[in-house]
Structures are given as structure tokens and as C-alpha cells.
XYZ file of C-alpha atoms in Angstrom:
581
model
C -8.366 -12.756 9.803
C -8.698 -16.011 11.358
C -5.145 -17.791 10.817
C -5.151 -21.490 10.524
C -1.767 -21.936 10.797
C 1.104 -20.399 13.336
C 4.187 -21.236 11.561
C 6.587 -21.630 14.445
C 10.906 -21.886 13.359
C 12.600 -24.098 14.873
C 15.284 -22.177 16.921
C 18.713 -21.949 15.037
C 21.299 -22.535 17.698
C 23.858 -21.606 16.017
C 23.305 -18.601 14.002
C 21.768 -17.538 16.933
C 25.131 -17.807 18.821
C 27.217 -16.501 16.038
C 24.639 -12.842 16.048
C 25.550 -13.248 20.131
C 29.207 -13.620 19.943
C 28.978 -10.142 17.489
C 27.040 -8.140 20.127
C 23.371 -9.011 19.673
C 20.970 -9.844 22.641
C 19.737 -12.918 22.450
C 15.973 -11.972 21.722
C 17.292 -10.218 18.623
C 19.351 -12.477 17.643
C 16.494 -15.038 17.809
C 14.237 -12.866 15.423
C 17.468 -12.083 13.220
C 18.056 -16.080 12.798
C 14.234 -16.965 12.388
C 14.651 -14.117 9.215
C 17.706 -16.375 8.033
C 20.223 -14.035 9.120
C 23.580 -16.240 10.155
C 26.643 -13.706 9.748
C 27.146 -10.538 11.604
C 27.404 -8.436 8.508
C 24.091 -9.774 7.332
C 22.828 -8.593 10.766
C 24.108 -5.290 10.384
C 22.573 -4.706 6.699
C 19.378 -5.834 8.491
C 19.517 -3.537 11.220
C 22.268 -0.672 10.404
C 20.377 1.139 7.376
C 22.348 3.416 4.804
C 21.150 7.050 4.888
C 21.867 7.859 1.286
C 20.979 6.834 -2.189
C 24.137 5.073 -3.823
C 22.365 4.439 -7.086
C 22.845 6.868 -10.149
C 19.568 7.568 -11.854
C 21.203 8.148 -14.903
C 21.760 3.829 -14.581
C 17.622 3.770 -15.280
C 17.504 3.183 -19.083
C 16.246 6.510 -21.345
C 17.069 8.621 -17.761
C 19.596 10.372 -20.251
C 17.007 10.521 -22.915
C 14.249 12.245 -20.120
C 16.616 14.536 -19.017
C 17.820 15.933 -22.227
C 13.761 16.625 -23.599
C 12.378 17.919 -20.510
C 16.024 20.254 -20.027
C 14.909 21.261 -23.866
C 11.234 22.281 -22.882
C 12.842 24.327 -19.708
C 14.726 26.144 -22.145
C 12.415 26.872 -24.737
C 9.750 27.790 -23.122
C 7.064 25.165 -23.967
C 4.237 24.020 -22.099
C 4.105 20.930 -20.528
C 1.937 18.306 -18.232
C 2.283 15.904 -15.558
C -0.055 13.529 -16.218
C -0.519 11.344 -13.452
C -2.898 8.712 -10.949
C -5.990 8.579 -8.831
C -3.867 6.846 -6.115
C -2.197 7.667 -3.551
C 1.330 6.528 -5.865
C 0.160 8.704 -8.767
C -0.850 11.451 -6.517
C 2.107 12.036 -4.881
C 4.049 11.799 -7.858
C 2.169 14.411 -9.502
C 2.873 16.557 -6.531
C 6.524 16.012 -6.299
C 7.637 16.124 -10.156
C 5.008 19.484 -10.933
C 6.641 21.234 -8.059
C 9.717 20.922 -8.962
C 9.138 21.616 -12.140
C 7.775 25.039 -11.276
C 10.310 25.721 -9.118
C 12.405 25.801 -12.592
C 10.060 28.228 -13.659
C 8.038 26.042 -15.849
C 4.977 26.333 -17.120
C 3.295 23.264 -16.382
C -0.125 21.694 -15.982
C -1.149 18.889 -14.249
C -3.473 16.459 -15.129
C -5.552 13.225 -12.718
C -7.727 11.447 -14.661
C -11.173 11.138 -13.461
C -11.574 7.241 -12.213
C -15.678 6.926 -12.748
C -14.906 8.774 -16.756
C -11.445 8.372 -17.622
C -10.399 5.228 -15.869
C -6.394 4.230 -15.659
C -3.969 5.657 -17.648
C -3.124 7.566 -20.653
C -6.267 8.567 -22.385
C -6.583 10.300 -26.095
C -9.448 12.206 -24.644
C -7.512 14.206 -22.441
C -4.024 14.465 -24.377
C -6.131 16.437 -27.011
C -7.366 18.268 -24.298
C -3.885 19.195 -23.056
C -2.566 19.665 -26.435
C -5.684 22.333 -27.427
C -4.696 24.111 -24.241
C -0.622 24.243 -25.678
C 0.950 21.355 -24.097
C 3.745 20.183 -26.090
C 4.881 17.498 -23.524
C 3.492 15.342 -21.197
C 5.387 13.290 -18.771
C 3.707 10.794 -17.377
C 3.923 9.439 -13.548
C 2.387 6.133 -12.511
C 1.311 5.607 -15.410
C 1.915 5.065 -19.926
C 3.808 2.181 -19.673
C 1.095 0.443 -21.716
C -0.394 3.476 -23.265
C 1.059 2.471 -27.196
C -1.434 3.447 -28.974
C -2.342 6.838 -27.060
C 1.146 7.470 -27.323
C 1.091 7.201 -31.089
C -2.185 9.707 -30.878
C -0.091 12.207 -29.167
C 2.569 12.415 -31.616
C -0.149 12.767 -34.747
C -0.844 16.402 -32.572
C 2.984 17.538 -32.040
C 2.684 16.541 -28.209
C 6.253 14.341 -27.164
C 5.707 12.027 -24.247
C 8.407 10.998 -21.423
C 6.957 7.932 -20.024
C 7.801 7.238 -16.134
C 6.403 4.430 -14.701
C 7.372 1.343 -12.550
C 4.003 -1.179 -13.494
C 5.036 -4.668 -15.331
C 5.674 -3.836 -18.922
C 4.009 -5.440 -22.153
C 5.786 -6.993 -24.795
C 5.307 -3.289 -27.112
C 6.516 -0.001 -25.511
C 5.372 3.092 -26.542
C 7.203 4.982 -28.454
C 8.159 7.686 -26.461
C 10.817 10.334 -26.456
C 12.036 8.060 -23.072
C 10.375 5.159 -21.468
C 11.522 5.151 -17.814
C 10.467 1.620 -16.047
C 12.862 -0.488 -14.568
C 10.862 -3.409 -15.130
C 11.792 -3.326 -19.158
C 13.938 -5.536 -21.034
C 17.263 -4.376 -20.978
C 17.164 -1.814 -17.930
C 20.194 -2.835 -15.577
C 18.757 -0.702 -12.549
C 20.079 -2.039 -9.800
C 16.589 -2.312 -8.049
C 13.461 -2.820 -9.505
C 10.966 -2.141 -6.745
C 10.801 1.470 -6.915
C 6.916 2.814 -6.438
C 5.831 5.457 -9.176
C 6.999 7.929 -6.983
C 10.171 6.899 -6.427
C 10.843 6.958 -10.322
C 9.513 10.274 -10.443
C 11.724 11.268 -7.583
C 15.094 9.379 -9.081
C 13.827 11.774 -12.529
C 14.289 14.806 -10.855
C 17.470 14.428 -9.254
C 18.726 13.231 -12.415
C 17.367 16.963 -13.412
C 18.918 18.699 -10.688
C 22.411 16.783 -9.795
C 21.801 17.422 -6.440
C 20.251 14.158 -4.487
C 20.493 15.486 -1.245
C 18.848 18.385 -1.190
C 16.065 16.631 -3.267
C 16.065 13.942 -0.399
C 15.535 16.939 2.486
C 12.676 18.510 0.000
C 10.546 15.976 -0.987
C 11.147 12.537 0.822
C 7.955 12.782 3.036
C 6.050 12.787 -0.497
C 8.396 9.908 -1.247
C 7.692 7.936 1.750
C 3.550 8.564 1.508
C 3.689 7.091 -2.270
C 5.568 4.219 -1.474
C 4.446 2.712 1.693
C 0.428 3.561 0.529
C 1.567 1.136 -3.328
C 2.372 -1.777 -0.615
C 6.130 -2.077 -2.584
C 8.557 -3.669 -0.748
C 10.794 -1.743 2.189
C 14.171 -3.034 1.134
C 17.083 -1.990 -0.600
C 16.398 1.960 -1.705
C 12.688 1.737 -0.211
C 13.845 0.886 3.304
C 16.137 3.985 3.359
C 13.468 6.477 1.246
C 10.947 5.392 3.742
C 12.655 5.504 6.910
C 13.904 9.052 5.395
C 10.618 10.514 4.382
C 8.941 9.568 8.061
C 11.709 11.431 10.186
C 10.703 14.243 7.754
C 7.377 14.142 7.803
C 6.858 14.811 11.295
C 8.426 18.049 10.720
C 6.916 18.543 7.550
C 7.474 22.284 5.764
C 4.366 20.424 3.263
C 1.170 22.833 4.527
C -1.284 19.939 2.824
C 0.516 16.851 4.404
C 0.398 19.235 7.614
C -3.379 19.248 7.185
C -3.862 15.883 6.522
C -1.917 14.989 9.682
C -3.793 17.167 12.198
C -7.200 16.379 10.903
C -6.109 12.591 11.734
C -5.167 13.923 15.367
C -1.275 12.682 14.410
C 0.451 16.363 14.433
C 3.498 16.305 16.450
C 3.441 12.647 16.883
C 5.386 9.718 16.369
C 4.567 8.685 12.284
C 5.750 4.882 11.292
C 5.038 3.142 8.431
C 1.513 1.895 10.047
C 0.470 6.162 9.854
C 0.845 6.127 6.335
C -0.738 2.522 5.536
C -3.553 3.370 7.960
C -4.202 6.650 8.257
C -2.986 8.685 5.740
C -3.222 6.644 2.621
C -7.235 6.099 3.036
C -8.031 9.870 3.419
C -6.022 10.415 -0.164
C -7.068 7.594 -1.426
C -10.966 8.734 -1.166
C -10.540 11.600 -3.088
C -9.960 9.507 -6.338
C -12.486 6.975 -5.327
C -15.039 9.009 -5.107
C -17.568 10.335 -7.561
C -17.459 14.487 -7.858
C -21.138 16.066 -7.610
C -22.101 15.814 -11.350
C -24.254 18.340 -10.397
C -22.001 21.278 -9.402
C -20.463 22.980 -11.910
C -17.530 24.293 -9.928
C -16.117 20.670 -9.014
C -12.945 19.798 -9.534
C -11.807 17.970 -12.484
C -11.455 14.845 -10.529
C -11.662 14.034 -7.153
C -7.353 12.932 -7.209
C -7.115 16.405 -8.723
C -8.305 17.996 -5.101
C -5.641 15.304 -2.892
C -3.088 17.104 -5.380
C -4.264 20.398 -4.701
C -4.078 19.803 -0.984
C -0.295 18.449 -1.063
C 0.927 21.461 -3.535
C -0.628 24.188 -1.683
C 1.049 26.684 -0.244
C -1.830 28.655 1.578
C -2.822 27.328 4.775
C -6.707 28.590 4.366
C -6.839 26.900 0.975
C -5.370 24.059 2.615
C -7.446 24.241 5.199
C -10.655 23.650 2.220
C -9.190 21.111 0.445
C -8.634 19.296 3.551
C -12.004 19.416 4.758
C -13.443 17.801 1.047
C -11.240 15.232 1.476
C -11.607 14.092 4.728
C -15.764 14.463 3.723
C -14.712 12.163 1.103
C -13.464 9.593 3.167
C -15.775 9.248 5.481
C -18.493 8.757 1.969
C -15.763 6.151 1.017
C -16.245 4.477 4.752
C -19.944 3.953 4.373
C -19.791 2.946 0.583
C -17.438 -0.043 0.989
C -19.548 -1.094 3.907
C -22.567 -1.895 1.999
C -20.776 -2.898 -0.741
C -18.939 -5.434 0.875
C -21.548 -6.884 2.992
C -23.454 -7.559 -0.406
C -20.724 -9.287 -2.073
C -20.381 -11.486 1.082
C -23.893 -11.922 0.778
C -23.972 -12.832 -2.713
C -21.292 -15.259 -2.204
C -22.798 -17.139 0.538
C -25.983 -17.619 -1.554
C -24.243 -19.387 -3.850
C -22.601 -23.135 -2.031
C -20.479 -23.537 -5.865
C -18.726 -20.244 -5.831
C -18.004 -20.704 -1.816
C -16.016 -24.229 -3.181
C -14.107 -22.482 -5.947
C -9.942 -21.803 -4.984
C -11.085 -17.646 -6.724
C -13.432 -15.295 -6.466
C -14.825 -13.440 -9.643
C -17.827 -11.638 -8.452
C -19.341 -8.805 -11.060
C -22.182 -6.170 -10.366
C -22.925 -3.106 -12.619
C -24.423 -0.926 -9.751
C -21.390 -0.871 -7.306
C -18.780 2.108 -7.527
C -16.223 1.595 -9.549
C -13.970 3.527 -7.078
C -14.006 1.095 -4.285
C -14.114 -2.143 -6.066
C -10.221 -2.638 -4.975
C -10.980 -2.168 -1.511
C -14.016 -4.942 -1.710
C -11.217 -7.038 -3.053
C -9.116 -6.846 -0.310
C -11.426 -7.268 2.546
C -13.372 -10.104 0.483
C -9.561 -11.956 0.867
C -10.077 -11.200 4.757
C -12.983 -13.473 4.998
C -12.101 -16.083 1.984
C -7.979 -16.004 1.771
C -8.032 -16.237 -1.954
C -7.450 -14.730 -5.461
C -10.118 -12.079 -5.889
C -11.227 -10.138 -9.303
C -14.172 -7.371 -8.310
C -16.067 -6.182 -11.491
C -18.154 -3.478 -12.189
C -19.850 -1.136 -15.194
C -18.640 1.958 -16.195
C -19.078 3.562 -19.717
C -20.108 0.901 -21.373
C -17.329 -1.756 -20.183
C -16.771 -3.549 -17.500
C -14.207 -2.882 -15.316
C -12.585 -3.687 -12.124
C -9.718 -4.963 -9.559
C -8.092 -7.778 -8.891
C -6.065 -8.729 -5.701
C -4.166 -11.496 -4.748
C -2.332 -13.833 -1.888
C 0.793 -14.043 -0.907
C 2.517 -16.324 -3.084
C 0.536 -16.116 -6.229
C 1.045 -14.000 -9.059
C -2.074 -12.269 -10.072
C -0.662 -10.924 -13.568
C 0.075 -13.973 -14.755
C -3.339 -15.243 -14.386
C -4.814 -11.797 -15.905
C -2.537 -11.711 -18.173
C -3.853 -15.321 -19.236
C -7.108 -13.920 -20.167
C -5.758 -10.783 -22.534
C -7.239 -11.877 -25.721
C -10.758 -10.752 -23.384
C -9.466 -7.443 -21.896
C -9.394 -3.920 -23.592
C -6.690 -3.271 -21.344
C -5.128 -4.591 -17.933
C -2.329 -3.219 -15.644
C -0.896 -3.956 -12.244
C 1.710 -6.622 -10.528
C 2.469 -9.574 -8.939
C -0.093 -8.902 -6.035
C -2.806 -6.327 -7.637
C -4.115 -5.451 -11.072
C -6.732 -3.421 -12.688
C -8.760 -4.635 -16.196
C -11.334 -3.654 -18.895
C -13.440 -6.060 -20.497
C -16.665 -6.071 -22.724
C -20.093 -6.795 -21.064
C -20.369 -10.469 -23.068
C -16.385 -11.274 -22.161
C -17.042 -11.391 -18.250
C -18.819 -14.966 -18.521
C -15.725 -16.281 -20.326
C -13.339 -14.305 -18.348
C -14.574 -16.079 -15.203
C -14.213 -19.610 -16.249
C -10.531 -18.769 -17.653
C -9.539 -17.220 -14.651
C -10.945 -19.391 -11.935
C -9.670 -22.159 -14.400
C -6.040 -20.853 -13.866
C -5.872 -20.395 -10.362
C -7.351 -23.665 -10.179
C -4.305 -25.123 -12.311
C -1.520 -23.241 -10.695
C -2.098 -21.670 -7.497
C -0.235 -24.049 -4.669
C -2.809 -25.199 -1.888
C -0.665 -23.768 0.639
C -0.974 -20.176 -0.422
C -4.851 -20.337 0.333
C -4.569 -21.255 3.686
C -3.640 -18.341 6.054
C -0.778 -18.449 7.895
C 1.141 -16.273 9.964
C 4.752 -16.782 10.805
C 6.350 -16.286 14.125
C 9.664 -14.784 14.572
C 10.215 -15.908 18.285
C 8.258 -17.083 21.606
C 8.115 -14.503 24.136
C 7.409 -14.095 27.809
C 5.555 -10.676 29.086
C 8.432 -10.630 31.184
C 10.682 -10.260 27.783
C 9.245 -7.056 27.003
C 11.206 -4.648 28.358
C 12.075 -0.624 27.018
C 15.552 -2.039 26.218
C 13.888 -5.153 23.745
C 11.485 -2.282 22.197
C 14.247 -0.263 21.526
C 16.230 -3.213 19.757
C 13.202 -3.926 18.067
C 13.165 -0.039 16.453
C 16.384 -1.226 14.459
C 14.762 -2.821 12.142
C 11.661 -0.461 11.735
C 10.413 0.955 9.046
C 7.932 -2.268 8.642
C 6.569 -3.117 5.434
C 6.670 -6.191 2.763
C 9.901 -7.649 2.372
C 10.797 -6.130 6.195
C 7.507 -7.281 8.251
C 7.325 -6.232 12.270
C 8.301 -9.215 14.157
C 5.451 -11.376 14.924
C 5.844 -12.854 18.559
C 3.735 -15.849 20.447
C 2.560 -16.121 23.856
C 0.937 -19.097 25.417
C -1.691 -19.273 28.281
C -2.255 -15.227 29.129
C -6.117 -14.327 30.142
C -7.988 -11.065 31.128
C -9.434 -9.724 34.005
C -12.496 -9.022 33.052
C -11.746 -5.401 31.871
C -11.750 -6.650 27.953
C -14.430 -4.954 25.793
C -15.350 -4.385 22.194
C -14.929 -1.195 20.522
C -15.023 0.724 17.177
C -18.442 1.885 15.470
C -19.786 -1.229 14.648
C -18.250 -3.122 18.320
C -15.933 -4.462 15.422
C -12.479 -4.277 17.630
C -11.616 -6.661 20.755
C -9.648 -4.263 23.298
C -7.982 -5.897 26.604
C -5.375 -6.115 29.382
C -3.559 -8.799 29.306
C -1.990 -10.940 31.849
C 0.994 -14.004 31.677
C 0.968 -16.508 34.697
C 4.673 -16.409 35.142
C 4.235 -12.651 35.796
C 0.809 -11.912 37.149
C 1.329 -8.181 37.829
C 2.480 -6.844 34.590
C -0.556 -5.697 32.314
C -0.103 -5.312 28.986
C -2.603 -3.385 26.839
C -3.688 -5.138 23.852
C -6.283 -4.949 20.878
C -7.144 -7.332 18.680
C -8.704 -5.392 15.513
C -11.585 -7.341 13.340
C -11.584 -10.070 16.011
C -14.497 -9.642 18.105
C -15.353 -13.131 17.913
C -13.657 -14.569 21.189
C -15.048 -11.397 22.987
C -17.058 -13.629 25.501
C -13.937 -16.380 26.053
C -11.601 -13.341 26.580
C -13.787 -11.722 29.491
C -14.568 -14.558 30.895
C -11.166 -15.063 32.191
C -10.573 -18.360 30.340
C -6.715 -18.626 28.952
C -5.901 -17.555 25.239
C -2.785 -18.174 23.337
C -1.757 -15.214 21.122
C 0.182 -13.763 18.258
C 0.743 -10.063 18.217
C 3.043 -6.906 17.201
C 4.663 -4.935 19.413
C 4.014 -1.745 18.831
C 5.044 2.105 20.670
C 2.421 4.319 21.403
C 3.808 8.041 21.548
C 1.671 10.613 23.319
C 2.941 14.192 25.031
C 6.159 12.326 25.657
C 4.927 9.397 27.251
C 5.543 6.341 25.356
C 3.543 2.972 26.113
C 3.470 -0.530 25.149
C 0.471 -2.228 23.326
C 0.155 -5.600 21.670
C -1.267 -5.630 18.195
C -2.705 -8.903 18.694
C -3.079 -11.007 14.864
C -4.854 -13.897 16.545
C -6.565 -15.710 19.055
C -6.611 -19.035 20.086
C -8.445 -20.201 23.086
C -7.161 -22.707 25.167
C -9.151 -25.153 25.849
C -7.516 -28.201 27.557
C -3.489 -27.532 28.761
């Protein structure tokens, strides 16, 4: 993404001297004070995380409720289902909550619904399903908070529902045995930013008393849901994450073990970026993408097989599901390729919608299954509100993602009266409609964003935590820099600028489609330190860059861990070349 703005802070002196008189280098201190840390205790929440939850689940509203029906199920003897997401989020919280469950000796069946057939969420089609096969509850993970009337459906068959679920909340709950969402009027939770697995996780050790041990078990499952839903790494996040990565690289999970090695990461170093980058896509595929209609011996839905992989015990079963998976993926690769290029396309054929401050772009052949990802790479290249609509079963659906700043939900939300349904957050949201609403729907919604979205949120910026020299990047700074790792929203790596560094010669362009801009990198002040660098979508100033000609750039510092050896490399977010200095 090109950034038209660097948003440089001006240097507070003195907070920056009050984080030195407590101990802190001054390069730390620097990117603690751009952050608007001032005190030394607010330093030391930033950087000294806790290592335990201090939160009671039974503080979630209806925890007590949850407990009490599912304890009564254990006991008796009754069937029940985990009826979960297509995501990575739902996924892993159908992993983690039917494990346990089994591990109490219940008899319980799990349930993904198929994205292409089923769509989102609760769905009276299959809850008759799991009631014909004996299911007399169904909690749900992910997902139900706005499934009212399938709720009501349920109960006319004897099945009890235990909603968990961590999505904004409608006005009318479902009236279920226990609605768990911290997002619901009158929940006093003391943080709301929990992914769907992390509800699902808080559930069970409600039902076992013992957090710990439920911590040790199942935080690498914890960590993969929450960092892949994009929630925020503060407050409980920051210490499931950072819990669930030192974990996961010793992982006693055969399927995460899998997923790990087939992505050439076993026995690495995992942060945050694994997860967002490499894991996350590879699960994510599996409920994208269409099953073989054709084979009668495919899995009920392609989620179903990313939950088979992560509850597997048997390393040669494993070993299977892993291999569909990853031939899933690289399907999903090619798919939102082509279908990206011909939205871009389409868009660029038409001057009006170019002018337009949102994008609502509908067409009945793409996949539903990779209509979020279109989204998100159309905001790459346009930086603005985007809605991506297709046909499936008779309606059209779709995904909507947003920009920093702007609250998507509102604006769908705005447009109800259209949609058969809707669903999502602040920053991404999924939606029904009927074929003859989508001409209507697009005039409402590019009609709000027009009305309330700020100018400044559709310009990209990136913010800068601190000028550096090459010089400044020493193994002491990286390891400072660790403190305040794991990354994510709400706790973003450190951006850093440097002015006037060129290459060699040595830079070239890499990736299947020469897509990536990889270089040495060189700083006047200190002409014989190289620092490896790649630039990744940014093959535009390829020529510049080679050429020898000086750059300005913003980048990440990030570790590279191989066999022991760790390196430096700049993850560079933009270029700028310089043309007269």
C-alpha cells in the first residue's frame, strides 16, 4: 500500500526523560512516549505483561446459567453439539470446547456449517438434523448471537441452546438456556474484546475450576483463534496470545504440528505474524472452499476437515487432512487472484464508482468463499469502505470490510430493513440480501459513508514511532523491542523511519508473480553495515532502488530465527524516493 502520509510525533522531551530516569534506554523510551506512555508504571504495563488470567468467568453474564445446563447434560447422559464457524475463530473454538468436552466423557457432535449451502450461523436446517440424530443441546461457538428465531425452532423439537459468542448483539436475544456475549446489555465483563475462542475457552474453565491447567492445554488453540479474528492484543488478549505462541512451538496438538511443518515453521520461532500469515490462510481455505459436489465421501464442509486436522490424535490421519488442506489453499491462492483482478478491472471501467468515498461491487459468478478476502485487498489499492457481493441460493450475499476509523456496522446496520440477516463488527461484517435489494442497498450505503465517514480515514497513513539510524539497530535495541511483542491491533510493532539509505545494486524482485521488492540496504552515516530488507507488494520503485538512487523508508524490525542463528531484516511499509535533498 502506497501511504500518503508518514505521520511523524513530535518528540516528547519530557516523558521521554521521566521513562529514562526509571531505567529505560532512550530509543525505548522514545517509542514508549510516541505511544503516550508518560509514567513509569504505564511503561511497565506496556512492556511487563501478566502471565495469568485475573478475570473470573463466572463475571460473564449467564456463565452460571451455561455451566449449570451443560454440568446437567454431563450427568445425564444426553447428547449434545458444538455448533460452530467456517473461520479460523469458529474453528478453533469448535476444537477446543468438543475436546474438552470429550475428555468429560461426553457424547458430543460437532457441527461447521457448509459456507457455499449453509452460510453464517445458526441454521434450522441443520438443528433438525442434529436433533433427528439425538442432540438435546447445542452450544454454539462463534456464532447464535442473532440466531432468534432458529433458536425458537430448536426449542419447538426439545433441543436447549447455550449461546457463546462475542459478535455485536441485536436489540432481541435469543432465548436461550444462557446467552454468553460480553457485548450485551448488562454484561459487566471486565473486557469485551475476547475472540469466539476466547469465550469458548473462559466457558470451559468456568466448567473445570482449574484455569491453569486449561491455559497449559489449550492456549495455542487460543492464540490461533484470536490473532487470525484481527481482535485487539491488549488486556486478556495480549497475555492469551503471548501464552498460546510460547506453547505452540512445543505443541503436544498433532494437527497444529502438521500445519506447522507443511509451512516449513517446525521448531521455529512463531510470533504473531506466523499465525496472521501463515497459519490462518491454510485454515482459513478449508471453509472457503467449495467440497467436490461430486464425491460422495466429502466431508460435510470443508471447516469440518480444518477441525478434523486440529482434534486428531493420529499422526497418519493427520498427515491426510493436512495434505487437503494445504491443496485447498493453494485453490484459494489462484481463486482470489482472478477474482480480484476482475473487480479491479470492473472498477476502473467505471470513472463514477472510482470517485465514490465506498466500494459496493456485486457479481453472481464469484465464490462466495473468498469474497472477504477481495474486500480486503480491494482496500489495498482504493483505502476505503468495501462491501463484496455475490449469489448463493437464491440471495445475495457477501462481506464487508472497513478502514481504520470507521465503523462498518453502523453503516450496515443502516441498511437492515434490506438484509435477511447481517453480522460482524466495527471493522468487518457479513450480510444477506434479496436479488432486487442490492440496487437500493448500494445507494444507502455509499450514501452513509458519504455522510459520516471523516476524510482523514480514507487517506492512508502510517504512523511512526521514532527516527532511527542503521547504526541504532543493535541486538541490545531488538531485544528491548521483544518487550512489547506479541504485535497486533491495539499493540502494533513499532514503525521506524530512515532517511537517505540506497542499494547496491543487489535489489531484485521476487515472489511468483515478481510481486515482492527484496534488497540490502545501506545508511550514509554507516556505509558498511547492510541491512536486509523486503518491501512486500511494492515492486513499483524496483528500477529507482537498483539504480542506486537514495530512498527514504518506513519499516518493521523484525527477527529472523533459523538453526539458532538469528538475523535482522527490515519489513519495509514504504518507499519514498528522494529526489532532490
Amino acid at each position: 500500500m502506497k501511504y500518503e502520509h508518514w505521520q511523524i510525533p513530535a518528540a516528547p522531551e519530557d516523558a521521554i526523560k521521566t521513562l529514562m530516569d526509571a531505567g529505560y534506554p532512550y530509543l525505548v523510551s522514545s517509542v514508549l512516549a510516541a505511544r503516550g506512555v508518560t509514567t513509569s508504571e504505564q511503561a511497565a504495563e506496556a512492556l511487563e505483561r501478566e502471565k495469568t488470567l485475573a478475570y473470573s468467568p463466572f463475571l460473564m453474564k449467564d456463565m452460571d446459567k451455561a455451566v449449570a445446563r451443560i454440568s446437567k447434560a454431563l450427568e445425564n447422559g444426553e447428547k449434545l453439539a458444538v455448533f460452530g464457524d467456517y473461520d479460523v475463530d469458529g474453528i478453533t473454538s469448535t476444537c477446543l470446547l468438543t475436546d474438552y468436552l470429550r475428555s468429560r466423557g461426553a457424547d458430543v457432535t460437532m457441527h461447521i456449517p457448509r459456507r457455499i449451502e449453509e452460510g453464517y450461523g445458526l441454521g434450522c436446517d441443520a438443528i433438525r438434523a442434529l436433533s433427528e440424530s439425538g442432540v438435546t443441546l447445542i452450544v454454539t461457538v462463534d456464532c447464535g448471537i442473532t440466531g432468534v428465531d432458529e433458536t425458537a425452532y430448536a426449542a419447538t423439537l426439545g433441543v436447549d441452546l447455550v449461546i457463546t459468542d462475542h459478535h455485536e448483539c441485536h436489540d432481541e436475544l435469543p432465548e436461550a438456556e444462557a446467552v454468553i456475549d460480553c457485548k450485551q446489555a448488562g454484561d459487566t465483563y471486565p473486557f469485551d474484546s475476547l475472540a469466539g475462542v476466547g469465550v469458548a475457552f473462559k466457558l470451559i474453565c468456568a466448567l473445570d475450576g482449574d484455569t491453569d491447567a486449561m491455559l497449559d492445554r489449550y492456549a495455542d488453540l487460543v492464540a490461533l483463534g484470536t490473532v487470525a479474528d484481527v481482535m485487539p492484543i491488549v488486556g486478556e488478549n495480549r497475555i492469551l496470545v503471548a501464552e498460546g505462541l510460547q506453547r505452540m512451538e512445543r505443541t503436544r496438538n498433532i494437527g497444529l504440528q502438521r500445519l506447522l511443518a507443511e509451512a516449513g515453521m517446525a521448531e521455529r520461532h512463531l510470533t504473531a505474524s506466523t499465525i496472521s500469515f501463515v497459519l490462518a490462510p491454510r485454515i482459513n481455505a478449508a471453509g472457503r472452499m467449495r467440497m467436490d459436489e461430486n464425491d460422495e465421501n466429502a466431508s460435510p464442509s470443508g471447516g469440518h476437515a480444518a477441525v478434523e486436522l486440529l482434534i486428531e490424535g493420529n499422526e497418519s490421519i493427520a498427515a491426510e487432512f493436512g495434505n487437503v488442506i494445504d491443496a485447498y489453499n493453494q485453490d484459494r491462492k489462484s481463486i482470489d487472484r482472478s477474482v480480484t483482478q476482475e473487480a479491479h478491472d470492473f472498477i476502473e471501467r467505471n470513472p463514477a464508482m472510482k470517485e465514490l468515498k465506498s466500494t459496493v461491487i456485486y457479481n453472481p459468478k464469484w465464490m462466495k468463499g473468498i469474497v472477504g478476502i477481495v474486500a480486503s485487498r480491494l482496500i489495498e489499492t482504493y483505502y476505503r469502505p468495501t462491501v463484496v457481493l455475490t449469489m448463493s441460493n437464491g440471495f445475495v450475499t457477501g462481506s464487508a470490510r472497513s478502514v481504520p476509523g470507521f465503523d462498518l456496522y453502523q453503516a450496515v446496520e443502516s441498511c437492515s430493513d434490506l438484509l435477511e440477516n447481517f453480522g460482524g463488527h466495527m471493522y468487518a461484517a457479513g450480510l444477506t440480501m434479496r436479488p432486487e435489494n442490492v440496487e437500493e442497498f448500494t445507494r444507502r450505503f455509499n450514501a452513509y459513508v458519504e455522510e459520516n465517514i471523516d476524510p482523514q480515514m480514507l487517506m492512508p497513513q502510517v504512523d511512526i514511532d521514532s527516527e532511527l539510524l542503521f547504526s541504532d539497530i543493535t541486538p541490545a535495541f531488538r531485544k528491548d523491542l521483544n518487550r512489547f511483542q506479541p504485535f497486533g491491533p491495539g499493540n502494533t510493532a513499532p514503525v521506524f523511519a530512515t532517511y537517505g539509505v540506497s542499494n547496491h545494486g543487489d535489489a531484485k524482485l521476487v515472489g511468483m508473480e515478481c510481486e515482492h521488492l527484496r534488497m540490502d540496504l545501506i545508511q550514509r552515516q554507516k556505509p558498511n553495515t547492510k541491512i536486509q530488507s523486503i518491501a512486500f507488494q511494492q515492486p513499483t520503485h524496483y528500477e529507482w532502488v537498483r539504480s542506486g538512487r537514495p530512498i527514504d523508508v518506513c519499516y518493521q524490525i523484525v527477527e529472523n530465527h533459523y538453526r539458532g542463528t538469528v538475523t535482522t531484516q527490515l519489513r519495509i511499509k514504504d518507499i519514498k524516493p528522494v529526489m532532490n535533498r
